[in-house]
CSV table of C-alpha atoms in Angstrom, one decimal:
chain,number,residue,atom,x,y,z
S,1481,MET,CA,73.8,83.9,116.3
S,1482,THR,CA,73.4,87.0,114.0
S,1483,ALA,CA,75.7,89.5,115.6
S,1484,PRO,CA,78.2,89.8,118.5
S,1485,ASP,CA,76.3,89.8,121.7
S,1486,SER,CA,78.6,92.0,123.8
S,1487,ALA,CA,80.5,95.3,123.5
S,1488,LEU,CA,83.8,93.3,123.8
S,1489,LEU,CA,83.0,91.1,120.8
S,1490,TRP,CA,81.9,94.2,118.8
S,1491,GLY,CA,85.1,95.9,119.7
S,1492,PHE,CA,87.1,92.8,118.6
S,1493,ALA,CA,85.2,92.6,115.3
S,1494,VAL,CA,85.9,96.3,114.6
S,1495,CYS,CA,89.6,95.9,115.4
S,1496,VAL,CA,90.0,92.9,113.2
S,1497,THR,CA,88.2,94.6,110.3
S,1498,LEU,CA,90.4,97.8,110.7
S,1499,LEU,CA,93.6,95.7,110.7
S,1500,ALA,CA,92.3,93.8,107.6
S,1501,GLY,CA,91.7,97.1,105.9
S,1502,VAL,CA,95.2,98.4,106.7
S,1503,ILE,CA,96.8,95.2,105.3
S,1504,LYS,CA,94.7,95.3,102.2
S,1505,GLY,CA,95.6,99.0,101.6
S,1506,VAL,CA,99.3,98.2,101.8
S,1507,VAL,CA,99.5,95.0,99.7
S,1508,GLY,CA,96.2,95.0,97.9
S,1509,PHE,CA,94.7,91.8,99.3
S,1510,ALA,CA,94.0,89.7,102.5
S,1511,LEU,CA,91.0,91.6,103.8
S,1512,PRO,CA,88.7,88.5,103.6
S,1513,MET,CA,91.4,86.2,104.8
S,1514,VAL,CA,92.1,88.3,107.9
S,1515,MET,CA,88.4,88.9,108.6
S,1516,ILE,CA,87.5,85.3,108.3
S,1517,SER,CA,90.4,84.1,110.4
S,1518,GLY,CA,89.8,86.6,113.1
S,1519,LEU,CA,86.0,86.7,113.2
S,1520,SER,CA,85.5,83.0,113.1
S,1521,SER,CA,87.4,82.7,116.3
S,1522,VAL,CA,84.6,84.4,118.1
S,1523,MET,CA,81.5,83.6,116.0
S,1524,PRO,CA,80.2,80.8,113.7
S,1525,PRO,CA,82.2,80.5,110.4
S,1526,GLU,CA,79.0,81.1,108.4
S,1527,LEU,CA,78.4,84.4,110.2
S,1528,ALA,CA,82.0,85.5,109.8
S,1529,LEU,CA,81.6,84.7,106.1
S,1530,ALA,CA,78.5,86.9,105.8
S,1531,ALA,CA,80.2,89.7,107.9
S,1532,MET,CA,83.0,90.2,105.5
S,1533,MET,CA,80.9,90.4,102.3
S,1534,ILE,CA,79.8,94.0,102.1
S,1535,PRO,CA,83.1,95.5,103.5
S,1536,THR,CA,85.0,93.4,100.9
S,1537,VAL,CA,82.9,94.6,98.0
S,1538,LEU,CA,83.3,98.3,98.9
S,1539,ALA,CA,87.0,98.1,99.8
S,1540,ASN,CA,87.7,96.5,96.5
S,1541,LEU,CA,85.7,99.2,94.7
S,1542,MET,CA,87.7,101.9,96.5
S,1543,GLN,CA,90.9,100.1,95.5
S,1544,ALA,CA,90.0,99.4,91.9
S,1545,LEU,CA,89.0,103.1,91.2
S,1546,ARG,CA,92.0,104.7,92.9
S,1547,GLN,CA,93.6,105.5,89.5
S,1548,GLY,CA,90.2,106.3,87.9
S,1549,PRO,CA,87.6,104.4,85.9
S,1550,ARG,CA,89.6,104.3,82.6
S,1551,ALA,CA,92.5,102.4,84.3
S,1552,ALA,CA,90.0,100.0,85.9
S,1553,TRP,CA,88.3,99.3,82.5
S,1554,GLU,CA,91.7,98.6,80.8
S,1555,THR,CA,92.3,96.0,83.6
S,1556,ILE,CA,89.0,94.3,82.8
S,1557,ARG,CA,89.9,94.2,79.1
S,1558,ARG,CA,93.3,92.7,79.9
S,1559,PHE,CA,92.1,90.0,82.3
S,1560,TRP,CA,88.7,89.2,80.9
S,1561,ILE,CA,89.5,85.5,80.4
S,1562,PHE,CA,90.7,85.2,84.0
S,1563,LEU,CA,87.5,87.0,85.2
S,1564,VAL,CA,85.1,84.9,83.2
S,1565,SER,CA,86.6,81.5,84.2
S,1566,GLY,CA,86.9,82.6,87.8
S,1567,GLY,CA,83.3,83.8,87.9
S,1568,VAL,CA,82.0,80.6,86.6
S,1569,ALA,CA,84.0,78.5,89.0
S,1570,LEU,CA,83.0,80.8,91.9
S,1571,VAL,CA,79.3,80.5,91.3
S,1572,ALA,CA,79.5,76.7,90.8
S,1573,THR,CA,81.5,76.0,94.0
S,1574,ALA,CA,79.5,78.5,96.1
S,1575,GLN,CA,76.5,76.2,95.7
S,1576,LEU,CA,78.6,73.2,96.8
S,1577,VAL,CA,79.7,74.7,100.1
S,1578,PRO,CA,77.7,72.2,102.3
S,1579,MET,CA,79.0,69.1,100.5
S,1580,LEU,CA,82.5,70.0,99.1
S,1581,PRO,CA,85.5,68.7,101.1
S,1582,SER,CA,87.1,72.0,102.0
S,1583,ASP,CA,90.2,70.3,103.4
S,1584,VAL,CA,91.2,69.1,100.0
S,1585,LEU,CA,90.7,72.6,98.5
S,1586,TYR,CA,92.6,74.2,101.3
S,1587,LEU,CA,95.5,71.8,100.7
S,1588,LEU,CA,95.5,72.2,96.9
S,1589,ILE,CA,95.6,76.0,97.2
S,1590,GLY,CA,97.7,76.3,100.3
S,1591,LEU,CA,100.6,74.0,99.3
S,1592,PRO,CA,101.6,75.7,95.9
S,1593,VAL,CA,101.0,79.2,97.4
S,1594,THR,CA,103.3,78.4,100.3
S,1595,LEU,CA,106.0,76.8,98.1
S,1596,TYR,CA,105.8,79.7,95.6
S,1597,ALA,CA,106.1,82.5,98.3
S,1598,GLY,CA,108.8,80.6,100.2
S,1599,ALA,CA,110.9,79.9,97.2
S,1600,THR,CA,110.6,83.5,95.9
S,1601,LEU,CA,111.6,84.9,99.3
S,1602,ALA,CA,114.6,82.5,99.2
S,1603,GLY,CA,115.7,83.9,95.9
S,1604,ARG,CA,114.3,81.3,93.6
S,1605,ALA,CA,111.6,83.3,91.8
S,1606,LEU,CA,109.1,81.8,89.4
S,1607,ARG,CA,108.5,84.1,86.4
S,1608,LEU,CA,105.5,84.4,84.1
S,1609,PRO,CA,105.4,86.5,80.9
S,1610,PRO,CA,103.3,89.6,81.0
S,1611,ASP,CA,100.8,87.8,78.8
S,1612,PRO,CA,100.7,84.1,80.0
S,1613,GLY,CA,98.2,83.0,77.4
S,1614,ALA,CA,94.6,82.0,77.4
S,1615,ARG,CA,95.0,78.5,78.8
S,1616,THR,CA,97.1,79.6,81.7
S,1617,MET,CA,94.8,82.5,82.5
S,1618,THR,CA,91.8,80.2,82.4
S,1619,ALA,CA,93.4,77.7,84.7
S,1620,ILE,CA,94.5,80.3,87.3
S,1621,GLY,CA,91.1,82.0,87.0
S,1622,ALA,CA,89.2,78.8,87.6
S,1623,LEU,CA,91.4,77.8,90.6
S,1624,THR,CA,90.9,81.3,92.1
S,1625,GLY,CA,87.2,81.2,91.6
S,1626,ALA,CA,86.8,77.7,93.1
S,1627,MET,CA,88.7,78.8,96.2
S,1628,GLY,CA,86.7,82.0,96.4
S,1629,GLY,CA,83.4,80.2,96.1
S,1630,VAL,CA,84.1,78.0,99.1
S,1631,THR,CA,86.2,80.2,101.4
S,1632,GLY,CA,85.5,83.8,100.2
S,1633,VAL,CA,89.3,84.3,99.8
S,1634,LEU,CA,90.4,85.1,96.2
S,1635,GLY,CA,93.8,86.5,97.0
S,1636,PRO,CA,96.6,83.9,97.0
S,1637,PRO,CA,96.5,82.5,93.4
S,1638,THR,CA,95.9,86.0,92.0
S,1639,VAL,CA,98.8,87.6,93.9
S,1640,ALA,CA,101.1,84.7,93.0
S,1641,MET,CA,100.2,85.3,89.3
S,1642,LEU,CA,100.8,89.0,89.4
S,1643,THR,CA,104.0,88.8,91.4
S,1644,ALA,CA,105.4,86.2,89.1
S,1645,GLN,CA,104.7,88.6,86.2
S,1646,GLY,CA,106.7,91.3,88.0
S,1647,THR,CA,103.8,93.7,88.0
S,1648,GLU,CA,104.5,97.3,89.1
S,1649,LYS,CA,103.2,98.2,92.6
S,1650,ARG,CA,100.4,100.6,91.7
S,1651,ASP,CA,99.3,98.5,88.7
S,1652,GLN,CA,99.2,95.3,90.9
S,1653,VAL,CA,97.1,96.9,93.6
S,1654,ARG,CA,94.6,98.3,91.0
S,1655,ILE,CA,94.4,94.9,89.1
S,1656,GLN,CA,93.8,93.1,92.4
S,1657,GLY,CA,91.0,95.6,93.3
S,1658,VAL,CA,89.3,95.0,90.0
S,1659,ILE,CA,89.6,91.2,90.1
S,1660,TYR,CA,88.6,90.9,93.7
S,1661,GLY,CA,85.8,93.5,93.4
S,1662,LEU,CA,84.1,91.6,90.5
S,1663,GLY,CA,84.8,88.3,92.4
S,1664,ALA,CA,83.4,89.7,95.6
S,1665,LEU,CA,80.2,90.9,93.8
S,1666,THR,CA,79.7,87.4,92.3
S,1667,PHE,CA,80.4,85.9,95.7
S,1668,LEU,CA,77.9,88.1,97.4
S,1669,PHE,CA,75.1,87.3,94.9
S,1670,ALA,CA,76.0,83.6,95.0
S,1671,HIS,CA,75.7,83.6,98.8
S,1672,VAL,CA,72.4,85.5,98.8
S,1673,GLY,CA,71.2,82.5,96.9
S,1674,SER,CA,72.9,80.1,99.3
S,1675,GLY,CA,71.3,81.9,102.3
S,1676,VAL,CA,74.6,82.9,104.0
S,1677,LEU,CA,73.9,86.6,103.5
S,1678,ARG,CA,70.3,87.3,104.6
S,1679,VAL,CA,68.2,89.8,106.6
S,1680,GLU,CA,69.6,88.5,109.9
S,1681,THR,CA,73.3,88.7,108.9
S,1682,LEU,CA,73.2,91.8,106.7
S,1683,PRO,CA,73.4,94.4,109.6
S,1684,LEU,CA,76.7,93.0,110.9
S,1685,SER,CA,78.2,93.2,107.5
S,1686,LEU,CA,77.0,96.8,107.0
S,1687,ALA,CA,78.3,97.8,110.5
S,1688,LEU,CA,81.8,96.6,109.6
S,1689,VAL,CA,82.0,98.8,106.5
S,1690,PRO,CA,83.4,102.0,108.2
S,1691,PRO,CA,86.4,100.3,109.9
S,1692,ALA,CA,87.2,98.4,106.7
S,1693,LEU,CA,87.3,101.7,104.6
S,1694,ILE,CA,89.2,103.6,107.3
S,1695,GLY,CA,91.7,100.8,107.4
S,1696,ILE,CA,92.2,100.6,103.6
S,1697,TRP,CA,92.7,104.4,103.5
S,1698,LEU,CA,95.4,104.2,106.1
S,1699,GLY,CA,97.0,101.3,104.2
S,1700,PHE,CA,97.1,103.4,101.0
S,1701,ARG,CA,99.0,106.1,102.9
S,1702,ILE,CA,101.6,103.5,103.9
S,1703,GLN,CA,101.8,101.9,100.4
S,1704,ASP,CA,102.5,105.3,98.8
S,1705,ARG,CA,105.6,105.6,101.0
S,1706,ILE,CA,107.3,102.3,100.3
S,1707,ASP,CA,109.3,101.3,97.2
S,1708,GLN,CA,108.7,98.5,94.8
S,1709,ALA,CA,111.2,96.1,96.5
S,1710,VAL,CA,109.7,96.6,99.9
S,1711,PHE,CA,106.2,96.2,98.5
S,1712,ARG,CA,107.1,93.0,96.7
S,1713,ARG,CA,108.7,91.5,99.9
S,1714,ALA,CA,105.7,92.6,102.0
S,1715,THR,CA,103.3,91.0,99.5
S,1716,LEU,CA,105.3,87.7,99.5
S,1717,LEU,CA,105.3,87.7,103.3
S,1718,VAL,CA,101.6,88.1,103.5
S,1719,LEU,CA,101.2,85.5,100.8
S,1720,LEU,CA,103.4,83.1,102.7
S,1721,VAL,CA,101.2,83.6,105.9
S,1722,ALA,CA,98.1,83.0,103.8
S,1723,GLY,CA,99.5,79.8,102.4
S,1724,VAL,CA,100.6,78.5,105.8
S,1725,ASN,CA,97.2,79.4,107.2
S,1726,LEU,CA,95.4,77.5,104.4
S,1727,LEU,CA,97.6,74.4,105.2
S,1728,ARG,CA,96.8,74.8,108.9
S,1729,ARG,CA,93.0,74.9,108.1
S,1730,ALA,CA,93.4,71.8,105.9
S,1731,LEU,CA,95.0,69.9,108.8
S,1732,VAL,CA,92.4,71.1,111.3
S,1733,VAL,CA,89.6,70.0,109.0
S,1734,MET,CA,91.2,66.6,108.3
S,1735,GLN,CA,91.4,65.8,112.0
S,1736,PRO,CA,88.5,63.6,113.2
């Protein structure tokens, strides 16, 4: 299967992608997570993975450059250790997709993310300094890259880090766009090599670009109208859903 084979499935894919774009525009992440979760319910997981690649790259580019190239470049300078360690881990794990036990990775990522988001929403916030140090940044980057290489989802560890640092709304969304954009490019090239994104699957990915970009534009309009407290709570709620979804996927994969 290289594309939805009916108008109903095409419509469903477009709606899922539009919703994913809106959520990403509001909180800065979750487009791959929503697309993978939704599309894989009506098509093979490998095709869903390929479908979200081009929309993810372009949506993150739009998000990263919203405050201009200079701000994006400063973000790269600030987070270069995170980006390098994440890129190395992403490329390495992308090649291991056929053999890596994904249930273990889902569990290792989903459990701490769920606990962090739940505890923070309950008023027991974890705090990190604005500059956590090279060792912490390397560890978080490697964890994020490993998850991204296998699942295409880079969001939860990154968002947990930025939220724990108390990052301002606009800065957080831009930083996420830069980090996810570079990660998405690395992920795309890694899976050109793995054969997931190829001539047969590329047209579907390209066809879902317009609804993704329309969705993120709508999400930006919503984000501009909410304050920092509402943004933080919305981010944590989406993060909690992401963590619970990862735990669900781990349990599903573990079942014989």
